[in-house]
CSV table of N, CA, C and O in Angstrom, one decimal:
chain,number,residue,atom,x,y,z
A,1,MET,N,-66.3,93.8,124.0
A,1,MET,CA,-66.9,92.4,125.1
A,1,MET,C,-66.2,91.2,124.8
A,1,MET,O,-66.3,91.0,123.5
A,2,ASN,N,-65.6,90.7,125.5
A,2,ASN,CA,-65.2,89.3,125.8
A,2,ASN,C,-65.9,88.7,126.6
A,2,ASN,O,-65.7,88.2,127.9
A,3,PHE,N,-66.9,87.5,125.7
A,3,PHE,CA,-67.4,86.3,126.5
A,3,PHE,C,-67.0,84.9,126.6
A,3,PHE,O,-67.8,84.0,126.9
A,4,THR,N,-65.9,85.1,126.2
A,4,THR,CA,-65.0,83.7,126.0
A,4,THR,C,-65.3,82.9,127.5
A,4,THR,O,-65.8,81.6,127.2
A,5,VAL,N,-64.9,83.9,128.5
A,5,VAL,CA,-65.3,83.0,129.8
A,5,VAL,C,-66.5,82.4,129.8
A,5,VAL,O,-66.7,81.4,130.6
A,6,ILE,N,-67.5,83.1,129.8
A,6,ILE,CA,-69.1,83.0,129.8
A,6,ILE,C,-69.1,81.4,128.8
A,6,ILE,O,-69.9,80.7,129.6
A,7,ALA,N,-68.7,81.8,127.6
A,7,ALA,CA,-69.1,80.6,126.8
A,7,ALA,C,-68.3,79.3,127.6
A,7,ALA,O,-69.0,77.7,127.2
A,8,HIS,N,-67.1,79.3,127.9
A,8,HIS,CA,-66.2,78.1,128.5
A,8,HIS,C,-67.5,77.7,129.5
A,8,HIS,O,-67.4,76.5,129.8
A,9,ALA,N,-68.1,78.6,130.7
A,9,ALA,CA,-68.5,78.3,131.6
A,9,ALA,C,-69.8,77.2,131.5
A,9,ALA,O,-70.0,76.2,131.7
A,10,VAL,N,-70.6,77.6,129.7
A,10,VAL,CA,-71.6,77.4,129.8
A,10,VAL,C,-71.4,75.9,129.0
A,10,VAL,O,-71.9,74.7,129.4
A,11,GLU,N,-70.2,75.5,128.0
A,11,GLU,CA,-70.1,74.7,128.1
A,11,GLU,C,-69.2,73.3,129.0
A,11,GLU,O,-69.9,72.0,129.2
A,12,VAL,N,-69.1,74.0,130.1
A,12,VAL,CA,-68.6,73.1,131.3
A,12,VAL,C,-69.4,72.4,131.8
A,12,VAL,O,-69.5,71.5,132.2
A,13,ASP,N,-70.6,73.0,131.5
A,13,ASP,CA,-71.8,72.7,132.3
A,13,ASP,C,-73.1,71.9,132.1
A,13,ASP,O,-74.0,72.5,131.9
A,14,HIS,N,-72.1,71.2,130.7
A,14,HIS,CA,-73.4,70.9,129.7
A,14,HIS,C,-74.1,71.7,129.2
A,14,HIS,O,-75.7,71.6,128.9
A,15,GLY,N,-74.1,73.0,128.8
A,15,GLY,CA,-74.6,73.7,127.6
A,15,GLY,C,-75.6,74.7,128.4
A,15,GLY,O,-76.6,75.4,127.6
A,16,ILE,N,-75.7,75.0,129.5
A,16,ILE,CA,-76.5,75.7,130.6
A,16,ILE,C,-75.5,76.0,131.8
A,16,ILE,O,-75.0,75.4,132.4
A,17,LYS,N,-76.1,77.4,131.9
A,17,LYS,CA,-75.5,78.0,133.3
A,17,LYS,C,-76.1,79.1,133.8
A,17,LYS,O,-76.4,80.0,133.0
A,18,ARG,N,-76.7,79.4,135.0
A,18,ARG,CA,-77.1,80.8,135.5
A,18,ARG,C,-76.2,81.4,136.0
A,18,ARG,O,-75.2,81.4,136.6
A,19,LEU,N,-76.5,82.8,135.4
A,19,LEU,CA,-75.7,83.8,136.1
A,19,LEU,C,-76.0,85.1,135.9
A,19,LEU,O,-77.3,85.2,135.5
A,20,SER,N,-75.4,85.9,136.9
A,20,SER,CA,-76.2,87.2,137.1
A,20,SER,C,-75.9,88.5,136.1
A,20,SER,O,-75.2,88.1,135.5
A,21,MET,N,-76.6,89.0,136.4
A,21,MET,CA,-76.5,90.0,135.2
A,21,MET,C,-75.4,90.9,135.4
A,21,MET,O,-74.8,91.5,134.7
A,22,ARG,N,-75.2,91.1,136.6
A,22,ARG,CA,-73.8,91.8,137.3
A,22,ARG,C,-72.5,91.2,136.7
A,22,ARG,O,-71.7,91.8,136.2
A,23,PHE,N,-72.8,89.9,137.0
A,23,PHE,CA,-71.5,88.9,135.8
A,23,PHE,C,-71.2,89.1,135.0
A,23,PHE,O,-69.9,89.3,134.0
A,24,ILE,N,-72.4,89.2,134.1
A,24,ILE,CA,-72.4,89.3,132.7
A,24,ILE,C,-71.8,90.7,132.4
A,24,ILE,O,-71.2,90.9,131.8
A,25,LYS,N,-72.4,92.0,133.1
A,25,LYS,CA,-72.1,93.2,132.6
A,25,LYS,C,-70.4,93.4,132.8
A,25,LYS,O,-69.6,94.3,132.2
A,26,LYS,N,-69.8,92.7,134.0
A,26,LYS,CA,-68.5,92.8,133.9
A,26,LYS,C,-67.7,92.5,133.1
A,26,LYS,O,-66.4,92.6,132.5
A,27,TYR,N,-68.1,91.3,132.3
A,27,TYR,CA,-67.4,90.7,130.7
A,27,TYR,C,-68.3,91.8,129.6
A,27,TYR,O,-67.3,91.9,128.6
A,28,ALA,N,-69.3,92.5,129.7
A,28,ALA,CA,-69.7,92.9,128.5
A,28,ALA,C,-69.2,94.5,128.6
A,28,ALA,O,-68.5,95.3,127.4
A,29,ALA,N,-69.1,95.1,129.8
A,29,ALA,CA,-68.7,96.5,129.9
A,29,ALA,C,-68.8,97.2,131.1
A,29,ALA,O,-69.9,97.5,131.8
A,30,PRO,N,-67.4,96.4,131.6
A,30,PRO,CA,-67.2,96.9,132.8
A,30,PRO,C,-66.8,98.4,133.4
A,30,PRO,O,-66.9,98.6,134.8
A,31,GLY,N,-66.6,99.2,132.3
A,31,GLY,CA,-67.0,100.5,132.9
A,31,GLY,C,-68.0,101.2,133.0
A,31,GLY,O,-68.3,102.3,133.5
A,32,ARG,N,-69.3,100.5,132.4
A,32,ARG,CA,-70.5,101.4,132.6
A,32,ARG,C,-70.9,101.3,134.0
A,32,ARG,O,-70.7,100.1,134.4
A,33,GLN,N,-71.9,101.9,134.2
A,33,GLN,CA,-72.1,102.2,135.4
A,33,GLN,C,-73.5,101.3,135.5
A,33,GLN,O,-74.0,100.8,136.6
A,34,ARG,N,-74.4,101.1,134.7
A,34,ARG,CA,-75.8,100.6,134.5
A,34,ARG,C,-75.8,99.7,133.4
A,34,ARG,O,-75.2,100.0,132.1
A,35,LEU,N,-76.8,98.6,133.6
A,35,LEU,CA,-77.2,98.1,132.1
A,35,LEU,C,-78.3,98.9,131.7
A,35,LEU,O,-79.2,99.4,132.1
A,36,SER,N,-78.4,99.4,130.1
A,36,SER,CA,-79.1,100.0,129.7
A,36,SER,C,-79.7,98.7,128.5
A,36,SER,O,-79.2,97.5,128.5
A,37,ALA,N,-81.3,99.1,128.0
A,37,ALA,CA,-81.8,98.2,127.0
A,37,ALA,C,-80.6,98.0,126.1
A,37,ALA,O,-81.1,97.0,125.4
A,38,GLU,N,-80.2,98.9,125.0
A,38,GLU,CA,-79.7,99.0,124.4
A,38,GLU,C,-78.4,98.3,124.6
A,38,GLU,O,-77.9,97.5,123.7
A,39,LEU,N,-77.7,97.8,126.0
A,39,LEU,CA,-76.4,97.4,126.1
A,39,LEU,C,-77.0,95.8,126.2
A,39,LEU,O,-76.4,95.1,125.6
A,40,CYS,N,-78.2,95.5,126.5
A,40,CYS,CA,-78.6,94.2,126.8
A,40,CYS,C,-78.4,93.5,125.2
A,40,CYS,O,-79.1,92.5,125.1
A,41,ASP,N,-79.4,94.7,124.3
A,41,ASP,CA,-79.5,93.8,122.9
A,41,ASP,C,-78.2,93.8,122.5
A,41,ASP,O,-78.0,92.6,121.9
A,42,GLU,N,-77.2,94.2,122.3
A,42,GLU,CA,-75.8,94.4,122.1
A,42,GLU,C,-75.0,92.9,122.6
A,42,GLU,O,-74.5,92.4,121.9
A,43,ILE,N,-75.4,92.8,123.9
A,43,ILE,CA,-75.1,91.2,124.3
A,43,ILE,C,-75.8,90.3,124.1
A,43,ILE,O,-74.9,89.4,123.7
A,44,SER,N,-76.7,90.2,124.1
A,44,SER,CA,-77.9,88.9,123.1
A,44,SER,C,-77.1,88.7,121.5
A,44,SER,O,-76.8,87.4,121.5
A,45,LYS,N,-77.0,90.1,120.9
A,45,LYS,CA,-76.1,89.9,119.4
A,45,LYS,C,-75.2,89.1,119.9
A,45,LYS,O,-74.4,88.2,119.1
A,46,GLU,N,-73.7,89.5,120.5
A,46,GLU,CA,-72.7,89.1,121.1
A,46,GLU,C,-73.2,87.5,121.4
A,46,GLU,O,-72.2,86.7,120.8
A,47,PHE,N,-74.1,87.0,122.1
A,47,PHE,CA,-74.0,85.8,122.9
A,47,PHE,C,-74.5,85.0,121.4
A,47,PHE,O,-74.1,83.7,121.3
A,48,ASP,N,-75.4,85.6,120.5
A,48,ASP,CA,-75.8,84.7,119.5
A,48,ASP,C,-74.7,84.3,118.1
A,48,ASP,O,-74.7,83.4,118.0
A,49,LYS,N,-73.9,85.6,118.2
A,49,LYS,CA,-72.2,85.1,117.7
A,49,LYS,C,-71.5,84.3,118.0
A,49,LYS,O,-70.8,83.0,117.2
A,50,LEU,N,-71.8,83.4,119.5
A,50,LEU,CA,-71.1,82.7,120.2
A,50,LEU,C,-71.7,81.2,120.0
A,50,LEU,O,-71.6,80.3,120.9
A,51,GLY,N,-73.1,81.5,119.5
A,51,GLY,CA,-74.1,80.1,119.8
A,51,GLY,C,-74.6,79.9,121.1
A,51,GLY,O,-75.1,79.0,121.2
A,52,LEU,N,-75.0,81.5,121.8
A,52,LEU,CA,-75.6,81.1,123.1
A,52,LEU,C,-77.2,82.1,123.1
A,52,LEU,O,-76.9,83.0,122.2
A,53,ILE,N,-77.9,81.4,123.8
A,53,ILE,CA,-79.1,82.3,124.0
A,53,ILE,C,-79.3,82.1,125.3
A,53,ILE,O,-78.8,81.6,126.4
A,54,THR,N,-80.2,83.0,125.7
A,54,THR,CA,-80.6,83.2,127.2
A,54,THR,C,-82.0,83.1,127.3
A,54,THR,O,-82.7,83.2,126.6
A,55,LEU,N,-82.5,82.6,129.0
A,55,LEU,CA,-83.7,82.7,129.0
A,55,LEU,C,-83.7,83.5,130.3
A,55,LEU,O,-83.1,83.1,131.2
A,56,PRO,N,-84.3,84.5,130.7
A,56,PRO,CA,-85.5,85.2,129.7
A,56,PRO,C,-84.7,85.4,128.1
A,56,PRO,O,-83.6,85.6,128.5
A,57,ARG,N,-85.3,85.4,127.3
A,57,ARG,CA,-85.0,85.9,126.2
A,57,ARG,C,-84.4,87.5,125.6
A,57,ARG,O,-83.6,87.8,125.4
A,58,ARG,N,-84.9,88.2,126.6
A,58,ARG,CA,-85.0,89.5,126.2
A,58,ARG,C,-84.2,89.9,127.9
A,58,ARG,O,-85.2,89.4,129.0
A,59,LEU,N,-83.3,90.3,127.9
A,59,LEU,CA,-82.0,90.5,129.4
A,59,LEU,C,-82.6,91.6,130.0
A,59,LEU,O,-82.8,92.5,129.6
A,60,PRO,N,-82.8,90.9,131.7
A,60,PRO,CA,-83.2,92.4,132.3
A,60,PRO,C,-82.1,93.4,132.3
A,60,PRO,O,-81.1,93.2,132.5
A,61,THR,N,-82.4,94.7,132.8
A,61,THR,CA,-81.4,95.7,133.0
A,61,THR,C,-81.1,95.4,134.1
A,61,THR,O,-80.0,96.8,134.6
A,62,SER,N,-81.6,94.6,135.1
A,62,SER,CA,-81.1,94.9,136.7
A,62,SER,C,-80.1,94.1,136.9
A,62,SER,O,-79.9,93.1,136.5
A,63,GLU,N,-78.9,94.3,137.3
A,63,GLU,CA,-77.9,93.6,138.1
A,63,GLU,C,-78.1,92.6,139.0
A,63,GLU,O,-77.6,91.4,139.3
A,64,ASN,N,-79.0,92.8,139.3
A,64,ASN,CA,-79.8,91.6,140.3
A,64,ASN,C,-80.6,90.4,140.1
A,64,ASN,O,-80.6,89.5,140.6
A,65,GLU,N,-80.8,90.7,138.7
A,65,GLU,CA,-81.4,89.0,137.8
A,65,GLU,C,-80.1,88.4,137.8
A,65,GLU,O,-79.2,88.8,137.5
A,66,TYR,N,-81.5,87.3,137.6
A,66,TYR,CA,-80.4,86.3,136.8
A,66,TYR,C,-81.0,85.6,136.1
A,66,TYR,O,-82.0,85.7,135.3
A,67,VAL,N,-79.9,85.2,134.7
A,67,VAL,CA,-80.5,84.5,133.5
A,67,VAL,C,-80.0,83.0,133.1
A,67,VAL,O,-78.6,83.1,134.0
A,68,PHE,N,-80.7,82.2,132.3
A,68,PHE,CA,-79.8,81.2,132.2
A,68,PHE,C,-79.3,81.5,130.6
A,68,PHE,O,-79.5,82.2,129.7
A,69,VAL,N,-78.1,81.3,130.6
A,69,VAL,CA,-77.2,81.1,129.0
A,69,VAL,C,-77.0,79.8,128.4
A,69,VAL,O,-76.5,78.9,129.5
A,70,ILE,N,-77.4,79.5,127.7
A,70,ILE,CA,-77.8,77.8,127.1
A,70,ILE,C,-77.2,77.9,125.4
A,70,ILE,O,-77.2,79.0,124.8
A,71,GLU,N,-76.6,76.8,125.2
A,71,GLU,CA,-76.4,76.7,123.7
A,71,GLU,C,-77.3,76.7,123.1
A,71,GLU,O,-77.8,75.6,123.2
A,72,LYS,N,-77.0,77.6,122.1
A,72,LYS,CA,-77.9,77.1,120.9
A,72,LYS,C,-78.3,75.7,120.2
A,72,LYS,O,-79.2,75.4,119.8
A,73,SER,N,-77.3,75.1,120.2
A,73,SER,CA,-77.2,73.8,119.6
A,73,SER,C,-77.6,72.9,120.2
A,73,SER,O,-78.0,71.7,119.8
A,74,SER,N,-77.8,72.7,121.5
A,74,SER,CA,-77.8,72.0,122.5
A,74,SER,C,-79.9,71.6,122.4
A,74,SER,O,-80.7,72.2,121.8
A,75,THR,N,-79.8,70.4,123.2
A,75,THR,CA,-81.5,69.9,122.8
A,75,THR,C,-82.1,71.0,124.0
A,75,THR,O,-83.3,71.6,123.0
A,76,LEU,N,-81.7,71.8,125.1
A,76,LEU,CA,-82.7,72.4,125.4
A,76,LEU,C,-82.3,74.1,124.9
A,76,LEU,O,-83.1,74.5,124.9
A,77,GLY,N,-81.7,74.1,124.2
A,77,GLY,CA,-81.3,75.6,123.3
A,77,GLY,C,-82.5,75.2,122.0
A,77,GLY,O,-82.9,76.6,122.0
A,78,GLN,N,-82.2,74.3,121.5
A,78,GLN,CA,-83.2,73.9,120.4
A,78,GLN,C,-84.7,74.4,120.8
A,78,GLN,O,-85.5,74.9,120.3
A,79,THR,N,-84.9,73.7,121.9
A,79,THR,CA,-86.1,73.4,122.6
A,79,THR,C,-86.6,74.4,123.0
A,79,THR,O,-88.1,75.6,122.9
A,80,VAL,N,-85.8,76.1,123.4
A,80,VAL,CA,-86.1,77.0,123.9
A,80,VAL,C,-86.4,78.3,122.6
A,80,VAL,O,-87.2,78.8,122.6
A,81,ALA,N,-85.3,78.0,121.5
A,81,ALA,CA,-85.9,78.8,120.3
A,81,ALA,C,-87.3,78.3,119.9
A,81,ALA,O,-88.0,79.0,119.3
A,82,ILE,N,-87.1,76.9,119.8
A,82,ILE,CA,-88.9,76.7,119.4
A,82,ILE,C,-90.1,77.2,120.4
A,82,ILE,O,-91.2,78.1,119.5
A,83,ALA,N,-89.7,77.7,121.1
A,83,ALA,CA,-91.0,77.9,122.1
A,83,ALA,C,-90.9,79.4,122.2
A,83,ALA,O,-92.0,80.3,122.0
A,84,SER,N,-89.7,80.0,121.8
A,84,SER,CA,-89.7,81.3,121.7
A,84,SER,C,-90.6,82.0,120.3
A,84,SER,O,-91.2,82.9,120.2
A,85,THR,N,-90.4,80.7,119.2
A,85,THR,CA,-91.3,81.4,118.0
A,85,THR,C,-92.4,81.3,118.2
A,85,THR,O,-93.4,81.8,117.7
A,86,LEU,N,-93.0,80.1,118.8
A,86,LEU,CA,-94.3,80.0,119.4
A,86,LEU,C,-95.1,81.3,119.8
A,86,LEU,O,-96.0,81.7,119.7
A,87,ALA,N,-93.9,81.6,121.4
A,87,ALA,CA,-94.1,82.8,121.7
A,87,ALA,C,-94.7,84.3,120.7
A,87,ALA,O,-95.6,85.1,121.1
A,88,ALA,N,-93.5,84.3,119.9
A,88,ALA,CA,-93.9,85.5,119.0
A,88,ALA,C,-95.1,85.3,118.2
A,88,ALA,O,-96.0,86.0,118.0
A,89,LEU,N,-95.2,83.8,117.7
A,89,LEU,CA,-96.7,83.9,117.0
A,89,LEU,C,-97.6,84.2,117.8
A,89,LEU,O,-98.8,84.7,117.2
A,90,ASP,N,-98.1,83.6,119.0
A,90,ASP,CA,-98.9,83.9,119.7
A,90,ASP,C,-99.3,85.6,120.0
A,90,ASP,O,-100.2,85.8,119.8
A,91,LYS,N,-98.2,86.3,120.1
A,91,LYS,CA,-98.2,87.5,120.3
A,91,LYS,C,-99.0,88.0,119.0
A,91,LYS,O,-99.3,89.3,119.0
A,92,LEU,N,-98.6,87.7,118.0
A,92,LEU,CA,-99.0,88.3,116.9
A,92,LEU,C,-100.2,87.5,116.5
A,92,LEU,O,-100.9,88.3,115.4
A,93,GLY,N,-100.9,86.7,117.2
A,93,GLY,CA,-102.3,86.5,117.4
A,93,GLY,C,-101.9,85.4,116.2
A,93,GLY,O,-103.4,84.7,115.5
A,94,GLN,N,-101.1,84.3,115.9
A,94,GLN,CA,-101.1,83.7,114.6
A,94,GLN,C,-100.8,82.0,115.3
A,94,GLN,O,-100.1,81.2,114.5
A,95,SER,N,-100.8,82.0,116.3
A,95,SER,CA,-100.0,80.7,117.1
A,95,SER,C,-100.7,79.6,116.7
A,95,SER,O,-102.0,79.5,116.4
A,96,PRO,N,-100.1,78.4,116.3
A,96,PRO,CA,-100.6,77.5,115.4
A,96,PRO,C,-101.4,76.5,116.9
A,96,PRO,O,-102.1,75.2,116.5
A,97,LEU,N,-101.4,77.0,117.8
A,97,LEU,CA,-101.6,76.3,118.9
A,97,LEU,C,-102.3,77.3,120.0
A,97,LEU,O,-101.6,77.6,120.8
A,98,PRO,N,-103.4,77.5,119.4
A,98,PRO,CA,-104.1,78.6,120.5
A,98,PRO,C,-104.3,78.2,121.9
A,98,PRO,O,-104.4,77.3,122.0
A,99,ARG,N,-104.2,79.5,122.5
A,99,ARG,CA,-104.5,79.4,124.2
A,99,ARG,C,-103.4,78.6,124.8
A,99,ARG,O,-103.5,78.0,125.9
A,100,LEU,N,-102.4,78.1,124.3
A,100,LEU,CA,-101.1,77.4,124.3
A,100,LEU,C,-100.4,78.2,125.9
A,100,LEU,O,-100.5,77.3,127.0
A,101,PHE,N,-100.4,79.1,125.8
A,101,PHE,CA,-99.6,80.1,126.6
A,101,PHE,C,-101.1,80.6,128.0
A,101,PHE,O,-100.4,81.2,129.2
A,102,ASP,N,-101.9,79.9,128.0
A,102,ASP,CA,-103.5,80.0,129.2
A,102,ASP,C,-102.8,79.5,130.2
A,102,ASP,O,-103.0,79.9,131.1
A,103,ASN,N,-102.4,78.6,129.5
A,103,ASN,CA,-101.9,77.8,130.7
A,103,ASN,C,-100.4,77.6,131.4
A,103,ASN,O,-99.7,77.3,132.3
A,104,TYR,N,-99.6,78.7,130.5
A,104,TYR,CA,-98.3,79.0,130.9
A,104,TYR,C,-98.4,80.4,130.8
A,104,TYR,O,-97.2,80.5,130.0
A,105,PRO,N,-98.9,81.2,131.5
A,105,PRO,CA,-98.4,82.9,131.2
A,105,PRO,C,-97.0,83.3,131.9
A,105,PRO,O,-96.7,83.9,131.1
A,106,GLU,N,-96.5,82.3,132.7
A,106,GLU,CA,-95.1,83.1,133.1
A,106,GLU,C,-93.7,82.3,132.2
A,106,GLU,O,-93.3,83.4,131.7
A,107,ALA,N,-94.4,81.6,131.4
A,107,ALA,CA,-93.3,81.2,130.2
A,107,ALA,C,-93.5,81.7,128.9
A,107,ALA,O,-92.6,82.5,128.4
A,108,LEU,N,-94.5,82.5,128.8
A,108,LEU,CA,-94.7,83.4,127.8
A,108,LEU,C,-93.8,85.0,128.3
A,108,LEU,O,-93.6,85.3,127.0
A,109,GLY,N,-93.7,85.2,129.2
A,109,GLY,CA,-93.1,86.2,129.6
A,109,GLY,C,-91.6,86.4,129.3
A,109,GLY,O,-90.9,87.3,129.0
A,110,HIS,N,-91.1,85.3,129.6
A,110,HIS,CA,-89.5,84.5,130.0
A,110,HIS,C,-89.0,84.4,128.0
A,110,HIS,O,-88.1,84.6,127.6
A,111,LEU,N,-90.5,84.0,127.8
A,111,LEU,CA,-89.7,83.6,126.2
A,111,LEU,C,-90.1,85.0,125.3
A,111,LEU,O,-89.4,84.8,124.0
A,112,GLY,N,-90.7,86.0,125.2
A,112,GLY,CA,-90.6,86.9,124.3
A,112,GLY,C,-89.8,87.8,124.1
A,112,GLY,O,-88.9,87.9,125.1
A,113,SER,N,-89.6,88.2,123.0
A,113,SER,CA,-88.3,88.8,123.0
A,113,SER,C,-88.6,89.9,122.7
A,113,SER,O,-89.5,90.9,122.5
């Protein structure tokens, strides 16, 4: 997997880039016929090594879907990381802000990993 092109694209676009899963697959596993959940997990780990996170946090297996790739150290990246932690705590029933995601149901789906 060679994601240097993606990492540079994110950097050039001030820490965020919207990419199709088809484009990401092209660099992750060009020889594969389709994206699997396992491959998406591997891609997320490789992004993490490069200091990148995605939104939605769990990558879709459809090549027709789009995701945001974000620098983890950016303000937006840190905000997504905090929100993801809140979503995980909410899923466990231990949210310090109960009912926060009642008002933001779509966000919960994108932040859960």
